[in-house]
Coordinates of C-alpha atoms and ligand atoms in Angstrom, one line a residue:
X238 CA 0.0 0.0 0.0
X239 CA 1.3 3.4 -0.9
X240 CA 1.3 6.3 1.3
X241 CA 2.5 7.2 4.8
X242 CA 2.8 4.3 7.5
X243 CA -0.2 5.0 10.3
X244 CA 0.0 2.8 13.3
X245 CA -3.0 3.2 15.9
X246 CA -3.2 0.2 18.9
X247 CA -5.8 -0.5 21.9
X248 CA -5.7 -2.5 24.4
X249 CA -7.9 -5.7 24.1
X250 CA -9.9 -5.4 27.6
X251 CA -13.1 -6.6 25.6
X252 CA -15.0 -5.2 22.9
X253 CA -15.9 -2.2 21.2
X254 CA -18.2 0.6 21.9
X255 CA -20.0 3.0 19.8
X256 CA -17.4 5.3 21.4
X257 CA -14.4 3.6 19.2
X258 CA -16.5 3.7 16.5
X259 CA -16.9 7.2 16.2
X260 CA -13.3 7.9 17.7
X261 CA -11.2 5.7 15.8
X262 CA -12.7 3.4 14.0
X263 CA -14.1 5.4 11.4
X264 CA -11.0 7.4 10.4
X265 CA -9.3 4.1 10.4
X266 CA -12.0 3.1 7.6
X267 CA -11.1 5.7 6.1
X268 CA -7.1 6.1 6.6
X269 CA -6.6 2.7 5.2
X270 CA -7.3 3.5 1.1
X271 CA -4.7 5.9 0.8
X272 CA -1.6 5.2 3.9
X273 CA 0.2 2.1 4.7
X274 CA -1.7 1.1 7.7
X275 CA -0.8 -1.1 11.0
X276 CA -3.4 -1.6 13.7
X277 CA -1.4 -3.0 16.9
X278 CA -3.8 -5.6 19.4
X279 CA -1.5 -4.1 22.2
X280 CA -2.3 -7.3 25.1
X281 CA 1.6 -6.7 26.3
X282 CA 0.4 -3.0 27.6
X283 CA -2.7 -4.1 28.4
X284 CA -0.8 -7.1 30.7
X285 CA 0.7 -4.1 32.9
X286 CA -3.0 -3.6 33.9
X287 CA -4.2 -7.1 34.0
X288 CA -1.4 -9.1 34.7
X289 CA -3.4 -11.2 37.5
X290 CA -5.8 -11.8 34.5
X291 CA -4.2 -12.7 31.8
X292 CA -6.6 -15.0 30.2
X293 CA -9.2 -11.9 29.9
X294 CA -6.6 -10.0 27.4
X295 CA -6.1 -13.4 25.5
X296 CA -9.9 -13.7 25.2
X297 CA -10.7 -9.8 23.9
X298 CA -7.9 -10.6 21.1
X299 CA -10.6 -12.3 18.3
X300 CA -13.3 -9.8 19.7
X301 CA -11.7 -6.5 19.0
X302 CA -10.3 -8.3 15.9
X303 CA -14.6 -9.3 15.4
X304 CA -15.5 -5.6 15.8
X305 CA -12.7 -4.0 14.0
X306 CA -13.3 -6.4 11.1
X307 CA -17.5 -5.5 11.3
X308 CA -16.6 -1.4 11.3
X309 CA -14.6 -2.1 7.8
X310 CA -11.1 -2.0 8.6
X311 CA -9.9 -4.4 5.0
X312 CA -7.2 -7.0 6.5
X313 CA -6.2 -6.6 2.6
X314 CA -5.9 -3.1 3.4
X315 CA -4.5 -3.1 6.8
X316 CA -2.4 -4.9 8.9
X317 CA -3.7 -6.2 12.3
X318 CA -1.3 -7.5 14.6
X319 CA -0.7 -9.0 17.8
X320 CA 2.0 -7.3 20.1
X321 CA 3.3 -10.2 22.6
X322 CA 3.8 -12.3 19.2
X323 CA 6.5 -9.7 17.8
X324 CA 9.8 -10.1 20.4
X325 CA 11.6 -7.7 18.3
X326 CA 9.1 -5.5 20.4
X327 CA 10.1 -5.8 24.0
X328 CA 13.7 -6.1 22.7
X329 CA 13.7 -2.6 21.4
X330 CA 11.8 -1.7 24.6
X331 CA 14.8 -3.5 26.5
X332 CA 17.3 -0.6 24.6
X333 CA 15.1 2.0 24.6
X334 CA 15.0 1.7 28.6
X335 CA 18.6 2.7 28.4
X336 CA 17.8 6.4 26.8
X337 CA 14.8 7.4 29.2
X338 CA 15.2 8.4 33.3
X339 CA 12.9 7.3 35.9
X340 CA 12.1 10.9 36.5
X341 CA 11.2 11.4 32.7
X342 CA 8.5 8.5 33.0
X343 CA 6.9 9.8 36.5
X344 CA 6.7 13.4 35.2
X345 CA 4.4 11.5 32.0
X346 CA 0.9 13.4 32.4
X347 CA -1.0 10.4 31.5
X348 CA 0.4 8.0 33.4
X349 CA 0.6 10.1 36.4
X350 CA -3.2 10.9 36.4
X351 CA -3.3 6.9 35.9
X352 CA -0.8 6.0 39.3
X353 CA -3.4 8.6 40.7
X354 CA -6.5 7.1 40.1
X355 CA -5.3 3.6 40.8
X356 CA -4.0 4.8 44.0
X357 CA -0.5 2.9 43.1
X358 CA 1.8 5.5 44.8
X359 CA 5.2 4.3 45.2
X360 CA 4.0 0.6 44.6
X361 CA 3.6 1.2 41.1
X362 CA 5.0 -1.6 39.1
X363 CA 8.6 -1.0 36.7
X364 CA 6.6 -2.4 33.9
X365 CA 3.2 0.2 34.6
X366 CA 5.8 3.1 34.6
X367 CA 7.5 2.1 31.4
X368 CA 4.9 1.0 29.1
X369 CA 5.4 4.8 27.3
X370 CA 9.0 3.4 26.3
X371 CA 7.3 -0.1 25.0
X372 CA 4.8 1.9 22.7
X373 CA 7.7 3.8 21.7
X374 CA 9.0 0.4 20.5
X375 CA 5.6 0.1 18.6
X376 CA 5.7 3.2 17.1
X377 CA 9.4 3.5 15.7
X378 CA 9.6 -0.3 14.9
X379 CA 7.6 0.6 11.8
X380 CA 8.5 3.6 11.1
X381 CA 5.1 5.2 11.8
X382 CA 4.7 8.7 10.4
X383 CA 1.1 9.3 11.9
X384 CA 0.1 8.3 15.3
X385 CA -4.1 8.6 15.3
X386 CA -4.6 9.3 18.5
X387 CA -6.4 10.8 21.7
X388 CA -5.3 13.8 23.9
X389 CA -4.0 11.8 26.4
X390 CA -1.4 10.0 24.1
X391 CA 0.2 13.3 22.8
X392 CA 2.8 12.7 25.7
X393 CA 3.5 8.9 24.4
X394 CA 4.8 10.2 21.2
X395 CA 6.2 13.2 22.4
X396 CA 8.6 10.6 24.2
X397 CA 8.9 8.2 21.4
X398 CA 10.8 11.3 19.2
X399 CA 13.2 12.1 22.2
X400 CA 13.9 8.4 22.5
X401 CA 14.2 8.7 18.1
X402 CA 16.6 11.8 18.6
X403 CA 18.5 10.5 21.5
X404 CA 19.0 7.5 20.0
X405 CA 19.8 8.6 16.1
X406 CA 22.5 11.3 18.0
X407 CA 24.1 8.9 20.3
X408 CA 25.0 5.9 17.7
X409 CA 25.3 8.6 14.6
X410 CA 22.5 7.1 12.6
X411 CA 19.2 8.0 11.2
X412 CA 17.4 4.8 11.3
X413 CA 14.8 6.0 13.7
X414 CA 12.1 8.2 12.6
X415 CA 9.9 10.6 14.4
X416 CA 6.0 10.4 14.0
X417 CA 3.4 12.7 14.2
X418 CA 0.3 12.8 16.3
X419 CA -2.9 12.7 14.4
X420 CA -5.8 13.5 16.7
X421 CA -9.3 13.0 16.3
X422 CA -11.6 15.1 15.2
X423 CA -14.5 13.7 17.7
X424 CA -14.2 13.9 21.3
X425 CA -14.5 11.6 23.2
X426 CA -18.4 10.0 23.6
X427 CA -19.9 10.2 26.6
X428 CA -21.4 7.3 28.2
X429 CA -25.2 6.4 28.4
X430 CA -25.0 7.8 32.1
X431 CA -23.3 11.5 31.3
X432 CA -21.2 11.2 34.1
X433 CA -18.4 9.8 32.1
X434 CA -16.8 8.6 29.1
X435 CA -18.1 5.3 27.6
X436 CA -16.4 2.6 29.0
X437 CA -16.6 -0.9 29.6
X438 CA -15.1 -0.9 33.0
X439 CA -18.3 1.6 33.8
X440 CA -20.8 -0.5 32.4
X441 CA -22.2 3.0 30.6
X442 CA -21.3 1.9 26.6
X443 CA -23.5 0.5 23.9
X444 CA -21.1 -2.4 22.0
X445 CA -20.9 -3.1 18.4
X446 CA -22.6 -6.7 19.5
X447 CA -25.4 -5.2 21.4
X448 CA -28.6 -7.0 20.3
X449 CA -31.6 -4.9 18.9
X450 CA -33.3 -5.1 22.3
X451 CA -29.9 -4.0 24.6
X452 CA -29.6 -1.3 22.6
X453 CA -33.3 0.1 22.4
X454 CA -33.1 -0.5 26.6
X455 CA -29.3 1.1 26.8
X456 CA -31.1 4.2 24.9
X457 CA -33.8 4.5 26.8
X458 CA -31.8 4.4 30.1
X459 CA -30.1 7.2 29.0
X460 CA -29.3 10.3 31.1
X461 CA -31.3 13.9 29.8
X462 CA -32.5 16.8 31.6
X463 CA -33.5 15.3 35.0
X464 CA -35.3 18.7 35.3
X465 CA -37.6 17.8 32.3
X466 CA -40.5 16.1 33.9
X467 CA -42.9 16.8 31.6
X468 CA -42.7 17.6 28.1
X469 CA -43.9 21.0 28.1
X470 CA -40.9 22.0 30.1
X471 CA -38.3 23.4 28.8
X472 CA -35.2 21.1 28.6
X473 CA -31.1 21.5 28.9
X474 CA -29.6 20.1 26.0
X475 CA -26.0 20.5 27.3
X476 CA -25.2 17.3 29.2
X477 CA -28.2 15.6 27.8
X478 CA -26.5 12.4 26.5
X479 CA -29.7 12.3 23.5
X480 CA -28.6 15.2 21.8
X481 CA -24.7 14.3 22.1
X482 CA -25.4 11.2 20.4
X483 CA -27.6 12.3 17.9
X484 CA -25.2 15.5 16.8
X485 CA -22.3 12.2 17.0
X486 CA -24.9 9.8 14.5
X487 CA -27.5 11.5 13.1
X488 CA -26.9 13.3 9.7
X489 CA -29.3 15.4 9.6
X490 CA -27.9 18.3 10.9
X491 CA -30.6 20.5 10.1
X492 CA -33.2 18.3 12.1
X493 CA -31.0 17.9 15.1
X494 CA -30.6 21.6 15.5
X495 CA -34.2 22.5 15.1
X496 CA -35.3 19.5 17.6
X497 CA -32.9 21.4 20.1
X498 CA -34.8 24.4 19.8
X499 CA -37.8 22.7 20.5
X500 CA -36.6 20.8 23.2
X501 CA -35.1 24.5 24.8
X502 CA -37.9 25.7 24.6
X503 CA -40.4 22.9 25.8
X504 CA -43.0 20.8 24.2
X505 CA -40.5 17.8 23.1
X506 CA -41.0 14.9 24.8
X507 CA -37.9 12.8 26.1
X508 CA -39.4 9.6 24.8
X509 CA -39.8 11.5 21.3
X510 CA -36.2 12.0 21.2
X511 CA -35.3 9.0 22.1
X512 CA -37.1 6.6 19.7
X513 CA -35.5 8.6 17.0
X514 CA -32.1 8.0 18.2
X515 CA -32.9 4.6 18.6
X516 CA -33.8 4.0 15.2
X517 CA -30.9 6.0 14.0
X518 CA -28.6 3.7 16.3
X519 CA -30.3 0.4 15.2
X520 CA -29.1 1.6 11.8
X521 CA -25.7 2.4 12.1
X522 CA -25.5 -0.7 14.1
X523 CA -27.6 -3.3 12.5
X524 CA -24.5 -3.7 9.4
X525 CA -22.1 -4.3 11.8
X526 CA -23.6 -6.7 13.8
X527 CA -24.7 -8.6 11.0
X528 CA -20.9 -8.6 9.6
X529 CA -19.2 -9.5 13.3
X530 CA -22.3 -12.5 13.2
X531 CA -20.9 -13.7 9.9
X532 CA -16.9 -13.9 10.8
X533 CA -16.1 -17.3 12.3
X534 CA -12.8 -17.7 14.7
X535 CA -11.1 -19.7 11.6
X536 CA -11.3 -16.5 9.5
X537 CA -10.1 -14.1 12.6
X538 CA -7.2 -16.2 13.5
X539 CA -6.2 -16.7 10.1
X540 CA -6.4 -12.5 10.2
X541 CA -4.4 -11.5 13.0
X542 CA -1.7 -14.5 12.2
X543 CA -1.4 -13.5 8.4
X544 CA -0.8 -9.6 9.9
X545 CA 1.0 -10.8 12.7
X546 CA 3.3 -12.4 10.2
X547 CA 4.1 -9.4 8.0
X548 CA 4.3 -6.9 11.3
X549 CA 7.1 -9.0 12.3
X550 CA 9.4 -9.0 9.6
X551 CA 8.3 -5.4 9.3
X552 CA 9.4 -5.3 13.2
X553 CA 12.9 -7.9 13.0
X554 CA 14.2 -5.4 10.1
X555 CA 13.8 -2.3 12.3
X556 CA 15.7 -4.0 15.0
X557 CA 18.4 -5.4 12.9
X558 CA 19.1 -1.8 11.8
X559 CA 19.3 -0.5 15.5
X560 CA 21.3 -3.4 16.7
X561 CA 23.5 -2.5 13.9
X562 CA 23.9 0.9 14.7
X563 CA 24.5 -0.1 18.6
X564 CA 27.4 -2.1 17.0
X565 CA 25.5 -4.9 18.8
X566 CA 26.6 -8.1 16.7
X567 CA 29.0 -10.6 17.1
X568 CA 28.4 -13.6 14.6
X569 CA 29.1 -13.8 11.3
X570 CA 25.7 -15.1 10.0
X571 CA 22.7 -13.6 10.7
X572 CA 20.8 -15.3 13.5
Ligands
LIG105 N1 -1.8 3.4 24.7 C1 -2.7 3.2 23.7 C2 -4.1 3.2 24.4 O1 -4.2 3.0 25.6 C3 -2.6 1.9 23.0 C4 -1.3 1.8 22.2 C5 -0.2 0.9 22.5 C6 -0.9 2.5 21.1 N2 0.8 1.1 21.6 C7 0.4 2.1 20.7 C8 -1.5 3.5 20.3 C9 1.1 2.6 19.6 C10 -0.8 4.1 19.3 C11 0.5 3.6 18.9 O2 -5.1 3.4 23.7

């Protein structure tokens, strides 16, 4: 495939929400005619958050593969991958620990706010603290020019091109390149509650593999203007989770804004609203469903280990070339 490299990852705690599909999925869809694209299953960085639960990881791998697969990502067009299959992976990571401090990782924004909210404090694991250098690893082991990402991953890459510089200065080489971030253009979706984003872990998301009838329950469940008793009232649409899915599926612009209007000023019904994003949500659904239904384990496995396979020669050359320019062999042959 022609065009830039793109590598995007997630970590495979279970499957997707309508929150990746607006947030990543699509673009990926879309990214993938025209750039050389790499999608990373990332289980090893998901392990430094699950490593008492291994088997959970191991069992999301086919399900995100299901979902990514039922969005349209093309594995003729795309390359999905599996990280703890690549070992030139963690032995990049191994040399890249060499070129980062321990200071440089606990002053890392994201990870910070995570020790923080897991309460880790100084019993935070060496392999929580450093998964920034590992996804380094990912990103410079193919080359990637374009990172799509979220906010909270801008200071991932802005490590992986100090580790690129650092390490192209030291050993007088340019065989590492620098990527760019390329953030997305939706925020992130709130969940069905309002109080936070969608996320599995908060039991507040509406998955790709919902059934009609889940969904049609998750949407009616949904969060509005607790104010709004009746439907003469007039209504908030800021925080109501309706509107902030309909402006993130509905099309219809024009509609959306003039059912705000009505809804502002009172004589919209909740229930109104919400049948219509149901149907419009059974729609964008319904496709993939039917796709993830059709794809049987065979055809995934035969997926990830035909991508897995190309990744890691991709991977092995990148880490001959910085072994190289370590001056780190010693046989003749090649091994
Ligand atoms: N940290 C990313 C996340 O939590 C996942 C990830 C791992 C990633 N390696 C990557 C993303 C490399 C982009 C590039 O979502």
């Amino acid at each position: 495939m022609a065009g830039k490299v793109v590598l995007t990852g997630d970590r495979p705690t279970g499957s997707l929400h309508l929150g990746h599909l607006v947030g990543s999925l699509k673009s990926r869809v879309e990214l993938q005619s025209s750039h050389n694209q790499y999608i990373m299953i990332a289980d090893v960085q998901a392990f430094t958050d699950y490593f008492e639960n291994t088997q959970k990881i191991m069992d999301s791998i086919l399900e995100v593969t299901a979902d990514y697969i039922a969005a349209g990502i093309d594995p003729e067009m795309t390359t999905i991958f599996i990280q703890s299959q690549i070992p030139a992976l963690t032995e990049l990571t191994v040399y890249y620990m060499n070129l980062v401090s321990i200071s440089r990782l606990e002053r890392n924004p994201t990870v910070k706010a995570e020790i923080a909210q897991k309460d880790l404090g100084k019993s935070v694991a060496v392999g929580f603290l450093c998964y920034p250098v590992s996804q380094a690893a990912d990103i410079t082991a193919f080359k990637a020019e374009l990172v799509p990402v979220g906010e909270d991953q801008l200071p991932m890459i802005e490590l992986s091109n100090e580790i690129v510089r650092k390490f192209n200065r030291l050993y007088n080489t340019s065989c590492l390149k620098e990527s760019q971030a390329y953030l997305s253009k939706v925020g992130r979706l709130v969940g069905i509650d309002g109080k936070a984003k969608a996320s599995k872990s908060l039991n507040n998301a509406i998955f790709l593999k919902d059934s009609p009838t889940t969904i049609k329950e998750k949407v009616n469940s949904m969060f509005t203007d607790p104010n709004h008793i009746s439907a003469s009232d007039p209504g908030k649409i800021e925080g109501n989770v309706v509107f902030t899915y309909l402006d993130a599926f509905y099309t219809n612009k024009e509609e959306v804004a003039s059912l705000k209007v009505r809804y502002a000023k009172g004589g919209l019904g909740d229930m109104v609203l919400k049948s219509l994003l149901n149907e419009i949500l059974q729609q964008e659904i319904k496709p993939i469903r039917e796709k993830r239904e059709s794809l049987s384990k065979k055809v995934l496995l035969e997926i990830c280990s035909e991508g897995t396979k190309k990744a890691k020669s991709v991977a092995q050359a990148t880490l001959a070339e910085v072994k190289e320019a370590m001056g780190v062999f010693f046989f003749d042959e090649k091994f």
